[in-house]
Coordinates of N, CA and C and ligand atoms in Angstrom, one line a residue:
X1 N -14.7 15.9 14.2 CA -14.2 14.8 13.3 C -12.7 14.9 13.0
X2 N -12.0 13.8 13.0 CA -10.6 13.8 12.7 C -10.4 14.2 11.2
X3 N -9.4 15.0 11.0 CA -9.0 15.4 9.6 C -8.4 14.2 8.9
X4 N -8.8 14.0 7.7 CA -8.2 12.9 6.9 C -6.7 13.1 6.8
X5 N -5.9 12.1 6.8 CA -4.5 12.2 6.5 C -4.2 12.2 5.0
X6 N -5.1 11.5 4.3 CA -5.1 11.5 2.8 C -6.5 11.8 2.2
X7 N -6.5 12.8 1.3 CA -7.7 13.2 0.7 C -7.6 13.3 -0.8
X8 N -8.3 12.5 -1.5 CA -8.2 12.5 -3.0 C -9.5 13.0 -3.5
X9 N -9.5 14.0 -4.4 CA -10.7 14.6 -4.9 C -10.8 14.6 -6.4
X10 N -11.8 14.0 -7.0 CA -12.1 14.1 -8.4 C -10.8 13.7 -9.3
X11 N -10.1 12.7 -8.9 CA -8.9 12.4 -9.6 C -9.1 11.7 -10.9
X12 N -8.4 12.2 -11.9 CA -8.4 11.6 -13.2 C -7.0 11.3 -13.7
X13 N -6.8 10.1 -14.3 CA -5.5 9.8 -14.8 C -5.6 9.2 -16.2
X14 N -4.8 9.7 -17.1 CA -4.8 9.2 -18.5 C -3.4 8.6 -18.8
X15 N -3.5 7.5 -19.6 CA -2.3 7.0 -20.2 C -2.4 7.3 -21.7
X16 N -1.8 8.4 -22.2 CA -2.0 8.7 -23.6 C -3.5 8.9 -23.8
X17 N -4.0 8.3 -24.8 CA -5.4 8.5 -25.2 C -6.4 7.8 -24.3
X18 N -5.9 6.8 -23.5 CA -6.9 6.1 -22.7 C -6.9 6.5 -21.3
X19 N -8.1 6.7 -20.7 CA -8.3 7.2 -19.4 C -8.4 6.0 -18.4
X20 N -7.7 6.0 -17.3 CA -7.7 4.9 -16.4 C -8.5 5.3 -15.1
X21 N -8.5 6.5 -14.7 CA -9.3 6.9 -13.5 C -10.2 8.1 -13.9
X22 N -11.5 8.0 -13.4 CA -12.5 9.1 -13.7 C -13.1 9.6 -12.4
X23 N -12.8 10.8 -12.0 CA -13.4 11.4 -10.9 C -13.4 10.6 -9.6
X24 N -12.2 10.1 -9.2 CA -12.1 9.2 -8.0 C -11.9 10.1 -6.8
X25 N -12.7 10.0 -5.8 CA -12.6 10.7 -4.5 C -12.6 9.7 -3.4
X26 N -11.7 9.9 -2.4 CA -11.6 9.0 -1.3 C -10.8 9.7 -0.2
X27 N -11.0 9.2 1.1 CA -10.1 9.8 2.1 C -9.8 8.7 3.1
X28 N -8.7 8.9 3.8 CA -8.3 8.0 4.9 C -8.0 8.7 6.1
X29 N -8.5 8.2 7.3 CA -8.2 8.9 8.5 C -6.9 8.3 9.1
X30 N -6.3 9.2 10.0 CA -5.0 8.7 10.5 C -5.0 7.4 11.3
X31 N -4.0 6.6 11.1 CA -3.8 5.3 11.8 C -5.0 4.4 11.5
X32 N -5.5 4.5 10.3 CA -6.6 3.5 9.9 C -6.1 2.7 8.8
X33 N -6.8 1.7 8.4 CA -6.5 0.9 7.2 C -7.7 1.1 6.2
X34 N -7.3 1.6 5.0 CA -8.3 1.7 4.0 C -8.0 0.7 2.9
X35 N -8.9 -0.2 2.6 CA -8.6 -1.1 1.6 C -9.2 -0.7 0.3
X36 N -8.5 -0.9 -0.8 CA -8.9 -0.6 -2.1 C -9.1 -1.9 -2.9
X37 N -10.3 -2.2 -3.3 CA -10.6 -3.4 -4.0 C -11.0 -3.1 -5.4
X38 N -11.0 -4.1 -6.3 CA -11.5 -3.9 -7.6 C -10.9 -5.0 -8.5
X39 N -11.6 -5.3 -9.6 CA -11.2 -6.4 -10.5 C -9.9 -6.0 -11.2
X40 N -9.3 -6.9 -11.9 CA -8.1 -6.6 -12.7 C -8.4 -5.5 -13.6
X41 N -7.5 -4.5 -13.6 CA -7.7 -3.4 -14.6 C -8.6 -2.3 -14.1
X42 N -9.1 -2.4 -12.9 CA -10.1 -1.4 -12.4 C -9.4 -0.1 -12.1
X43 N -8.1 -0.1 -11.9 CA -7.4 1.2 -11.7 C -6.7 1.3 -10.3
X44 N -6.6 0.2 -9.6 CA -6.1 0.3 -8.2 C -4.6 0.7 -8.2
X45 N -3.8 0.1 -9.0 CA -2.4 0.5 -9.1 C -2.2 1.9 -9.6
X46 N -3.0 2.3 -10.6 CA -3.0 3.6 -11.1 C -3.2 4.7 -10.0
X47 N -4.2 4.4 -9.2 CA -4.6 5.2 -8.0 C -3.3 5.4 -7.1
X48 N -2.7 4.2 -6.8 CA -1.6 4.2 -5.9 C -0.4 5.0 -6.6
X49 N -0.2 4.8 -7.8 CA 0.9 5.5 -8.5 C 0.7 7.0 -8.6
X50 N -0.6 7.4 -8.8 CA -0.9 8.8 -8.9 C -0.7 9.5 -7.5
X51 N -1.2 8.8 -6.4 CA -1.1 9.4 -5.1 C 0.4 9.5 -4.7
X52 N 1.2 8.5 -5.1 CA 2.6 8.6 -4.7 C 3.5 9.3 -5.7
X53 N 2.9 10.0 -6.7 CA 3.7 10.8 -7.6 C 4.3 10.2 -8.8
X54 N 4.0 8.9 -9.1 CA 4.6 8.2 -10.1 C 3.9 8.4 -11.5
X55 N 2.7 8.7 -11.5 CA 2.0 9.2 -12.7 C 1.3 10.5 -12.4
X56 N 1.4 11.4 -13.4 CA 0.7 12.7 -13.1 C -0.8 12.6 -13.3
X57 N -1.6 13.2 -12.4 CA -3.0 13.2 -12.7 C -3.3 14.2 -13.7
X58 N -4.4 14.0 -14.5 CA -4.8 15.0 -15.5 C -5.8 16.0 -14.9
X59 N -6.4 15.6 -13.8 CA -7.3 16.5 -13.1 C -7.5 16.0 -11.7
X60 N -8.0 16.9 -10.8 CA -8.3 16.5 -9.4 C -7.1 16.9 -8.5
X61 N -7.4 16.7 -7.2 CA -6.3 17.1 -6.2 C -6.1 15.9 -5.2
X62 N -4.8 15.9 -4.7 CA -4.4 15.0 -3.7 C -3.8 15.7 -2.5
X63 N -4.4 15.6 -1.3 CA -3.8 16.3 -0.2 C -3.4 15.2 0.8
X64 N -2.2 15.5 1.4 CA -1.6 14.6 2.4 C -1.2 15.4 3.6
X65 N -1.8 15.0 4.7 CA -1.6 15.8 6.0 C -1.9 17.3 5.7
X66 N -2.9 17.5 5.0 CA -3.4 18.9 4.7 C -2.6 19.6 3.6
X67 N -1.6 19.0 3.1 CA -0.8 19.7 2.1 C -1.1 19.2 0.7
X68 N -1.2 20.1 -0.3 CA -1.5 19.7 -1.6 C -0.3 19.1 -2.3
X69 N -0.4 17.8 -2.6 CA 0.8 17.1 -3.2 C 0.5 16.7 -4.7
X70 N -0.5 17.2 -5.2 CA -0.9 16.9 -6.6 C 0.2 17.2 -7.6
X71 N 0.7 16.2 -8.3 CA 1.7 16.4 -9.3 C 3.1 16.6 -8.8
X72 N 3.3 16.5 -7.5 CA 4.7 16.6 -6.9 C 5.5 15.4 -7.3
X73 N 6.8 15.5 -7.4 CA 7.6 14.3 -7.8 C 7.6 13.3 -6.7
X74 N 7.8 12.0 -7.0 CA 7.6 11.0 -6.1 C 8.6 11.1 -4.9
X75 N 9.9 11.5 -5.2 CA 10.9 11.6 -4.1 C 10.4 12.6 -3.0
X76 N 9.8 13.7 -3.5 CA 9.3 14.7 -2.5 C 8.2 14.1 -1.7
X77 N 7.3 13.4 -2.3 CA 6.1 12.8 -1.6 C 6.6 11.8 -0.6
X78 N 7.6 11.0 -1.0 CA 8.2 10.0 -0.1 C 8.8 10.7 1.1
X79 N 9.5 11.8 0.9 CA 10.1 12.5 2.0 C 9.1 13.1 3.0
X80 N 7.9 13.4 2.5 CA 6.9 13.8 3.4 C 6.3 12.7 4.3
X81 N 6.6 11.5 3.9 CA 6.2 10.3 4.8 C 5.2 9.5 4.1
X82 N 5.0 9.6 2.8 CA 4.1 8.7 2.1 C 4.9 7.7 1.3
X83 N 4.8 6.4 1.6 CA 5.7 5.4 1.0 C 4.8 4.4 0.2
X84 N 5.2 4.2 -1.0 CA 4.5 3.2 -1.9 C 5.3 1.9 -2.0
X85 N 4.7 0.8 -1.6 CA 5.4 -0.5 -1.9 C 4.7 -1.1 -3.1
X86 N 5.4 -1.0 -4.2 CA 4.8 -1.4 -5.5 C 4.6 -2.9 -5.5
X87 N 3.6 -3.3 -6.4 CA 3.4 -4.7 -6.6 C 4.7 -5.4 -7.1
X88 N 5.1 -6.5 -6.5 CA 6.3 -7.2 -6.9 C 7.5 -6.7 -6.3
X89 N 7.5 -6.5 -5.0 CA 8.7 -6.4 -4.1 C 9.7 -5.3 -4.4
X90 N 9.8 -4.4 -3.5 CA 10.8 -3.4 -3.6 C 12.1 -3.7 -2.8
X91 N 12.8 -4.7 -3.2 CA 14.1 -5.0 -2.5 C 15.2 -5.1 -3.5
X92 N 16.4 -4.9 -3.0 CA 17.6 -5.0 -3.8 C 18.1 -6.4 -3.7
X93 N 17.9 -7.2 -4.7 CA 18.2 -8.7 -4.6 C 19.7 -9.0 -4.3
X94 N 20.6 -8.2 -4.8 CA 22.0 -8.5 -4.6 C 22.6 -8.0 -3.2
X95 N 21.8 -7.2 -2.5 CA 22.3 -6.8 -1.2 C 21.8 -7.7 -0.1
X96 N 22.5 -7.7 1.0 CA 22.0 -8.5 2.1 C 20.8 -7.9 2.7
X97 N 20.1 -8.7 3.6 CA 18.9 -8.1 4.3 C 19.3 -6.9 5.1
X98 N 20.4 -6.9 5.8 CA 20.7 -5.8 6.6 C 21.1 -4.5 5.8
X99 N 21.8 -4.8 4.7 CA 22.1 -3.7 3.8 C 20.9 -3.1 3.1
X100 N 19.9 -3.9 2.8 CA 18.6 -3.4 2.3 C 18.0 -2.5 3.3
X101 N 18.0 -2.9 4.6 CA 17.4 -2.1 5.7 C 18.2 -0.8 5.9
X102 N 19.6 -0.9 5.8 CA 20.4 0.3 6.0 C 20.1 1.3 4.9
X103 N 19.9 0.8 3.7 CA 19.6 1.8 2.6 C 18.3 2.5 2.8
X104 N 17.3 1.7 3.4 CA 16.0 2.3 3.6 C 16.0 3.4 4.6
X105 N 16.9 3.3 5.6 CA 16.9 4.4 6.6 C 18.0 5.5 6.3
X106 N 18.5 5.5 5.1 CA 19.5 6.5 4.7 C 19.1 7.9 4.9
X107 N 17.8 8.2 4.9 CA 17.3 9.6 5.0 C 17.1 10.0 6.5
X108 N 17.1 9.0 7.4 CA 16.9 9.3 8.8 C 18.2 9.9 9.4
X109 N 18.0 10.5 10.5 CA 19.2 11.1 11.2 C 20.1 9.9 11.6
X110 N 21.4 10.1 11.5 CA 22.4 9.0 11.7 C 22.1 8.3 13.0
X111 N 21.9 9.0 14.0 CA 21.8 8.4 15.4 C 20.5 7.6 15.5
X112 N 19.6 7.9 14.6 CA 18.3 7.2 14.8 C 18.2 5.9 13.9
X113 N 19.2 5.7 13.0 CA 19.1 4.6 12.1 C 19.1 3.2 12.7
X114 N 20.0 2.9 13.7 CA 20.0 1.6 14.2 C 18.6 1.2 14.9
X115 N 18.0 2.2 15.6 CA 16.8 1.9 16.3 C 15.7 1.7 15.2
X116 N 15.7 2.4 14.1 CA 14.7 2.3 13.1 C 14.8 0.8 12.5
X117 N 16.1 0.4 12.3 CA 16.3 -1.0 11.7 C 15.8 -2.0 12.8
X118 N 16.1 -1.8 14.0 CA 15.7 -2.7 15.1 C 14.1 -2.8 15.1
X119 N 13.5 -1.7 15.0 CA 12.0 -1.7 15.0 C 11.4 -2.5 13.9
X120 N 12.0 -2.4 12.7 CA 11.6 -3.1 11.5 C 11.8 -4.6 11.7
X121 N 12.9 -5.0 12.3 CA 13.2 -6.4 12.5 C 12.3 -7.0 13.6
X122 N 12.0 -6.2 14.5 CA 11.1 -6.6 15.6 C 9.7 -7.1 15.1
X123 N 9.3 -6.4 14.0 CA 8.0 -6.8 13.4 C 8.1 -8.1 12.6
X124 N 9.3 -8.3 12.0 CA 9.5 -9.5 11.2 C 10.8 -10.2 11.7
X125 N 10.7 -10.9 12.9 CA 11.9 -11.5 13.4 C 12.7 -12.4 12.5
X126 N 12.0 -13.0 11.5 CA 12.7 -13.9 10.6 C 13.8 -13.1 9.8
X127 N 13.6 -11.8 9.7 CA 14.6 -11.0 9.0 C 15.9 -10.9 9.8
X128 N 15.7 -10.9 11.1 CA 16.9 -10.8 12.0 C 17.8 -12.0 11.9
X129 N 17.2 -13.1 11.8 CA 18.0 -14.4 11.7 C 18.6 -14.5 10.3
X130 N 18.2 -13.7 9.4 CA 18.7 -13.9 8.0 C 19.4 -12.6 7.6
X131 N 19.9 -11.8 8.6 CA 20.4 -10.5 8.2 C 21.5 -10.4 7.2
X132 N 22.3 -11.5 7.2 CA 23.5 -11.5 6.3 C 23.2 -12.2 5.0
X133 N 21.9 -12.7 4.8 CA 21.6 -13.5 3.6 C 21.3 -12.5 2.5
X134 N 21.6 -12.8 1.2 CA 21.3 -12.0 0.1 C 19.8 -12.0 -0.1
X135 N 19.3 -10.8 -0.3 CA 17.8 -10.6 -0.3 C 17.2 -11.5 -1.4
X136 N 17.9 -11.6 -2.6 CA 17.4 -12.3 -3.7 C 17.2 -13.8 -3.4
X137 N 17.9 -14.3 -2.4 CA 17.8 -15.7 -2.0 C 16.8 -16.0 -1.0
X138 N 16.1 -15.0 -0.5 CA 15.0 -15.2 0.5 C 13.8 -15.8 -0.3
X139 N 12.9 -16.4 0.5 CA 11.7 -16.9 -0.2 C 10.8 -15.7 -0.6
X140 N 9.8 -15.9 -1.4 CA 8.9 -14.8 -1.8 C 8.3 -14.1 -0.7
X141 N 7.9 -14.8 0.3 CA 7.2 -14.2 1.5 C 8.2 -13.4 2.3
X142 N 9.4 -14.0 2.5 CA 10.4 -13.2 3.2 C 10.8 -11.9 2.5
X143 N 10.8 -12.0 1.2 CA 11.1 -10.7 0.4 C 10.0 -9.7 0.6
X144 N 8.8 -10.2 0.7 CA 7.7 -9.2 0.9 C 7.8 -8.6 2.3
X145 N 8.2 -9.5 3.3 CA 8.4 -8.9 4.6 C 9.5 -7.9 4.6
X146 N 10.6 -8.2 3.9 CA 11.7 -7.2 3.8 C 11.2 -5.9 3.1
X147 N 10.4 -6.1 2.1 CA 9.9 -4.8 1.4 C 9.1 -4.0 2.4
X148 N 8.3 -4.7 3.2 CA 7.5 -4.0 4.2 C 8.3 -3.4 5.3
X149 N 9.3 -4.2 5.7 CA 10.2 -3.7 6.8 C 11.0 -2.5 6.3
X150 N 11.4 -2.5 5.0 CA 12.1 -1.4 4.5 C 11.2 -0.1 4.5
X151 N 10.0 -0.3 4.2 CA 9.1 0.8 4.2 C 8.8 1.3 5.6
X152 N 8.7 0.4 6.5 CA 8.4 0.8 7.9 C 9.6 1.4 8.6
X153 N 10.8 1.0 8.2 CA 12.0 1.5 8.8 C 12.2 3.0 8.5
X154 N 11.7 3.4 7.4 CA 11.9 4.8 7.0 C 10.9 5.8 7.6
X155 N 10.3 5.3 8.7 CA 9.3 6.1 9.5 C 8.3 6.8 8.7
X156 N 7.5 6.1 7.9 CA 6.4 6.7 7.1 C 5.3 7.1 8.0
X157 N 4.4 8.0 7.4 CA 3.2 8.4 8.1 C 2.0 7.5 7.4
X158 N 2.3 7.2 6.2 CA 1.3 6.4 5.4 C 2.0 5.5 4.4
X159 N 1.5 4.2 4.4 CA 2.1 3.3 3.4 C 1.0 2.8 2.5
X160 N 1.3 2.7 1.2 CA 0.4 2.1 0.2 C 1.0 0.8 -0.1
X161 N 0.3 -0.3 0.2 CA 0.8 -1.7 0.0 C 0.0 -2.2 -1.2
X162 N 0.7 -2.5 -2.3 CA 0.0 -2.9 -3.5 C 0.1 -4.4 -3.7
X163 N -1.0 -5.1 -3.5 CA -1.0 -6.5 -3.7 C 0.2 -7.3 -3.1
X164 N 0.5 -7.0 -1.8 CA 1.6 -7.6 -1.2 C 1.5 -9.1 -1.1
X165 N 0.3 -9.6 -1.1 CA 0.1 -11.1 -0.9 C 0.1 -11.9 -2.2
X166 N 0.3 -11.1 -3.4 CA 0.3 -11.8 -4.7 C 1.3 -13.0 -4.7
X167 N 0.8 -14.1 -5.0 CA 1.7 -15.3 -5.1 C 2.2 -15.9 -3.8
X168 N 1.7 -15.4 -2.7 CA 2.2 -15.9 -1.4 C 1.3 -17.0 -0.9
X169 N 1.9 -17.9 -0.1 CA 1.0 -19.0 0.5 C 0.2 -18.3 1.7
X170 N -0.9 -18.8 2.0 CA -1.8 -18.2 3.0 C -1.1 -17.9 4.3
X171 N -0.2 -18.8 4.8 CA 0.4 -18.6 6.1 C 1.4 -17.4 6.0
X172 N 2.1 -17.3 4.9 CA 3.0 -16.1 4.7 C 2.2 -14.8 4.6
X173 N 1.1 -14.9 3.8 CA 0.3 -13.8 3.7 C -0.2 -13.3 5.1
X174 N -0.5 -14.2 5.9 CA -0.9 -13.9 7.3 C 0.2 -13.0 8.0
X175 N 1.4 -13.4 7.8 CA 2.5 -12.7 8.5 C 2.6 -11.3 7.9
X176 N 2.4 -11.1 6.6 CA 2.4 -9.8 6.0 C 1.3 -9.0 6.6
X177 N 0.1 -9.5 6.7 CA -1.1 -8.8 7.2 C -0.8 -8.4 8.7
X178 N -0.2 -9.3 9.4 CA 0.1 -9.0 10.8 C 1.1 -7.8 10.9
X179 N 2.0 -7.8 10.0 CA 3.0 -6.7 9.9 C 2.3 -5.4 9.6
X180 N 1.3 -5.4 8.7 CA 0.5 -4.2 8.4 C -0.3 -3.8 9.6
X181 N -0.9 -4.8 10.3 CA -1.7 -4.4 11.5 C -0.8 -3.8 12.6
X182 N 0.5 -4.3 12.7 CA 1.4 -3.7 13.7 C 1.7 -2.3 13.3
X183 N 1.8 -2.1 12.0 CA 2.1 -0.7 11.5 C 1.0 0.2 11.9
X184 N -0.2 -0.2 11.7 CA -1.4 0.6 12.0 C -1.4 0.9 13.5
X185 N -1.1 -0.1 14.3 CA -1.1 0.1 15.8 C -0.1 1.1 16.2
X186 N 1.0 1.2 15.4 CA 2.0 2.1 15.8 C 1.7 3.5 15.2
X187 N 0.5 3.7 14.6 CA 0.1 5.0 14.2 C 0.2 5.3 12.7
X188 N 0.7 4.3 12.0 CA 0.8 4.5 10.5 C -0.5 4.2 9.8
X189 N -0.8 5.0 8.9 CA -2.0 4.8 8.0 C -1.7 3.8 6.9
X190 N -2.5 2.9 6.6 CA -2.2 1.9 5.6 C -3.3 1.9 4.5
X191 N -2.9 2.1 3.3 CA -3.8 1.9 2.2 C -3.5 0.6 1.5
X192 N -4.4 -0.3 1.6 CA -4.2 -1.7 1.3 C -4.9 -2.1 0.0
X193 N -4.1 -2.4 -1.0 CA -4.6 -2.8 -2.3 C -4.5 -4.3 -2.3
X194 N -5.6 -5.0 -2.4 CA -5.6 -6.5 -2.1 C -6.5 -7.3 -3.0
X195 N -6.0 -8.5 -3.2 CA -6.8 -9.5 -3.9 C -7.5 -10.5 -2.9
X196 N -6.9 -10.6 -1.7 CA -7.6 -11.4 -0.7 C -8.6 -10.6 0.0
X197 N -9.8 -10.6 -0.6 CA -10.8 -9.6 -0.3 C -11.3 -9.7 1.2
X198 N -11.5 -10.9 1.7 CA -12.1 -11.0 3.0 C -11.1 -10.8 4.1
X199 N -9.8 -11.2 3.8 CA -8.8 -10.9 4.8 C -8.5 -9.4 4.9
X200 N -8.5 -8.8 3.7 CA -8.3 -7.3 3.7 C -9.4 -6.6 4.4
X201 N -10.6 -7.0 4.2 CA -11.7 -6.4 4.8 C -11.7 -6.6 6.4
X202 N -11.2 -7.7 6.8 CA -11.2 -8.0 8.2 C -10.1 -7.1 8.9
X203 N -9.1 -6.6 8.2 CA -8.1 -5.7 8.8 C -8.5 -4.3 8.6
X204 N -9.3 -4.0 7.6 CA -9.6 -2.6 7.2 C -10.7 -1.9 8.0
X205 N -10.6 -0.6 8.1 CA -11.6 0.2 8.7 C -12.6 0.6 7.7
X206 N -12.0 1.0 6.5 CA -12.9 1.6 5.4 C -12.5 0.9 4.2
X207 N -13.4 1.0 3.2 CA -13.2 0.2 1.9 C -13.7 1.1 0.7
X208 N -12.9 1.0 -0.3 CA -13.3 1.7 -1.6 C -13.3 0.6 -2.6
X209 N -14.3 0.4 -3.4 CA -14.3 -0.5 -4.5 C -14.3 0.2 -5.9
X210 N -13.2 0.0 -6.6 CA -13.1 0.6 -7.9 C -13.7 -0.3 -9.0
X211 N -14.4 0.4 -9.9 CA -15.0 -0.3 -11.1 C -14.7 0.4 -12.3
X212 N -13.9 -0.2 -13.2 CA -13.5 0.5 -14.5 C -13.1 2.0 -14.3
X213 N -12.3 2.2 -13.3 CA -11.7 3.5 -13.1 C -12.6 4.5 -12.3
X214 N -13.7 4.0 -11.8 CA -14.6 4.9 -11.0 C -14.8 4.2 -9.6
X215 N -15.2 5.1 -8.6 CA -15.6 4.5 -7.3 C -17.0 3.9 -7.5
X216 N -17.0 2.6 -7.3 CA -18.4 1.9 -7.4 C -19.1 2.0 -6.1
X217 N -18.3 1.8 -5.0 CA -18.8 1.7 -3.7 C -17.8 2.2 -2.7
X218 N -18.1 2.9 -1.6 CA -17.2 3.1 -0.5 C -18.0 3.2 0.7
X219 N -17.3 2.8 1.8 CA -18.0 2.8 3.1 C -17.2 2.1 4.1
X220 N -17.7 2.0 5.4 CA -17.0 1.2 6.4 C -16.8 -0.2 5.9
X221 N -15.6 -0.8 6.3 CA -15.3 -2.2 5.8 C -16.4 -3.1 6.3
X222 N -16.9 -2.9 7.5 CA -17.9 -3.8 8.1 C -19.2 -3.9 7.3
X223 N -19.4 -2.8 6.5 CA -20.6 -2.8 5.7 C -20.4 -3.4 4.3
X224 N -19.2 -3.8 4.0 CA -18.9 -4.4 2.6 C -19.3 -5.9 2.7
X225 N -20.5 -6.2 2.8 CA -21.0 -7.6 2.9 C -21.1 -8.3 1.6
X226 N -21.6 -9.5 1.6 CA -21.7 -10.3 0.4 C -22.4 -9.6 -0.8
X227 N -23.5 -8.9 -0.4 CA -24.3 -8.3 -1.5 C -23.5 -7.2 -2.2
X228 N -22.7 -6.4 -1.4 CA -21.9 -5.3 -2.0 C -20.8 -5.9 -2.8
X229 N -20.2 -7.0 -2.3 CA -19.0 -7.5 -3.0 C -19.5 -8.2 -4.3
X230 N -20.7 -8.8 -4.3 CA -21.2 -9.5 -5.5 C -21.6 -8.4 -6.5
X231 N -22.2 -7.3 -6.0 CA -22.6 -6.3 -7.0 C -21.5 -5.5 -7.6
X232 N -20.5 -5.1 -6.7 CA -19.5 -4.2 -7.2 C -18.2 -4.9 -7.6
X233 N -18.0 -6.1 -7.2 CA -16.7 -6.7 -7.5 C -16.9 -7.9 -8.3
X234 N -18.2 -8.3 -8.5 CA -18.5 -9.5 -9.3 C -18.0 -10.7 -8.6
X235 N -17.9 -10.6 -7.3 CA -17.4 -11.8 -6.6 C -18.4 -12.9 -6.6
X236 N -17.9 -14.1 -6.8 CA -18.8 -15.2 -7.0 C -18.4 -16.0 -8.3
X237 N -19.4 -16.2 -9.1 CA -19.0 -17.1 -10.3 C -18.0 -16.4 -11.2
X238 N -18.1 -15.1 -11.4 CA -17.1 -14.5 -12.3 C -16.0 -13.7 -11.6
X239 N -15.7 -14.1 -10.4 CA -14.7 -13.4 -9.7 C -13.3 -13.5 -10.3
X240 N -12.6 -12.4 -10.4 CA -11.2 -12.5 -10.9 C -10.3 -12.6 -9.7
X241 N -10.8 -12.3 -8.5 CA -10.0 -12.3 -7.3 C -10.2 -13.5 -6.4
X242 N -9.2 -14.1 -5.9 CA -9.4 -15.2 -5.0 C -10.0 -14.7 -3.7
X243 N -10.8 -15.5 -3.1 CA -11.4 -15.1 -1.8 C -10.5 -15.6 -0.7
X244 N -10.0 -14.6 0.1 CA -9.1 -14.9 1.1 C -9.7 -15.3 2.4
Ligands
ATP1 P1 -4.5 -5.3 -11.5 O1 -5.4 -5.8 -10.4 O2 -4.6 -6.2 -12.7 O3 -3.1 -5.0 -11.1 P2 -5.4 -2.5 -11.4 O4 -6.8 -2.4 -10.8 O5 -4.2 -2.2 -10.5 O6 -5.3 -4.0 -12.0 P3 -4.3 -0.7 -13.2 O7 -3.0 -1.4 -13.4 O8 -4.3 0.6 -12.5 O9 -5.4 -1.6 -12.7 O10 -4.8 -0.4 -14.7 C1 -6.0 0.4 -15.0 C2 -6.1 0.6 -16.5 O11 -5.0 1.4 -17.0 C3 -6.0 -0.7 -17.3 O12 -7.0 -0.7 -18.3 C4 -4.6 -0.8 -17.8 O13 -4.5 -1.5 -19.0 C5 -4.3 0.7 -18.0 N1 -2.9 1.0 -17.8 C6 -2.2 0.8 -16.6 N2 -0.9 1.1 -16.8 C7 -0.8 1.6 -18.1 C8 0.3 2.2 -18.8 N3 1.5 2.4 -18.3 N4 0.0 2.6 -20.1 C9 -1.2 2.4 -20.6 N5 -2.3 1.9 -20.0 C10 -2.1 1.5 -18.7

């Protein structure tokens, strides 16, 4: 069996007196898409923040490519190749598109930077035609593409994409999903936190559903059928999440 690239065991996270995650375990295999679903407040972003070193776990372990990264600072984890794209766009609005990409590849070897930028633009050609435009003046969807292009340009091994489709029109969401699919095809593992449940499941290989800070269900994405979604996500009449 393939070794997981990411392995989370018995993870607990607290914010002061309140606990957000309780004994969460999951794993992702290399070059796969793992989608993390859950109602508002279920703990999806907390999981992403803990894995990427932005909040310290109070218990449990996180291993990335076999290495224990539990409690390591976020810049170290990013350097190892695990990139988190937070909810709400990680771009510098006052810089041009191309300068945003140049900043993203700052850690790469000098000679490899132009090729890394070209690869990112290849996935989202619209960024190429807008390379000198200020990022803040791009549409919401284009800014998400730039956020994803920035993450991909930095040669990650795994990206965590947190609700990238939030507030985007379906057509633009589709471009973002296609970018994630291209990333997976190039060997990058994707952890996808999503509100567009069905679209996320159609891209994903595996799925974890969080319920009030615990894993309610996990398994192959193909097995997350209507019954599972209704039972663990409350999808249907009291769904908090739009059906994509
Ligand atoms: P959403 O889909 O609404 O973004 P989520 O599944 O990502 O929700 P989290 O943002 O991880 O959920 O929140 C999980 C729980 O932790 C919630 O009860 C939330 O109120 C709480 N929480 C999140 N961030 C903090 C914080 N900085 N301080 C205190 N409590 C927090």
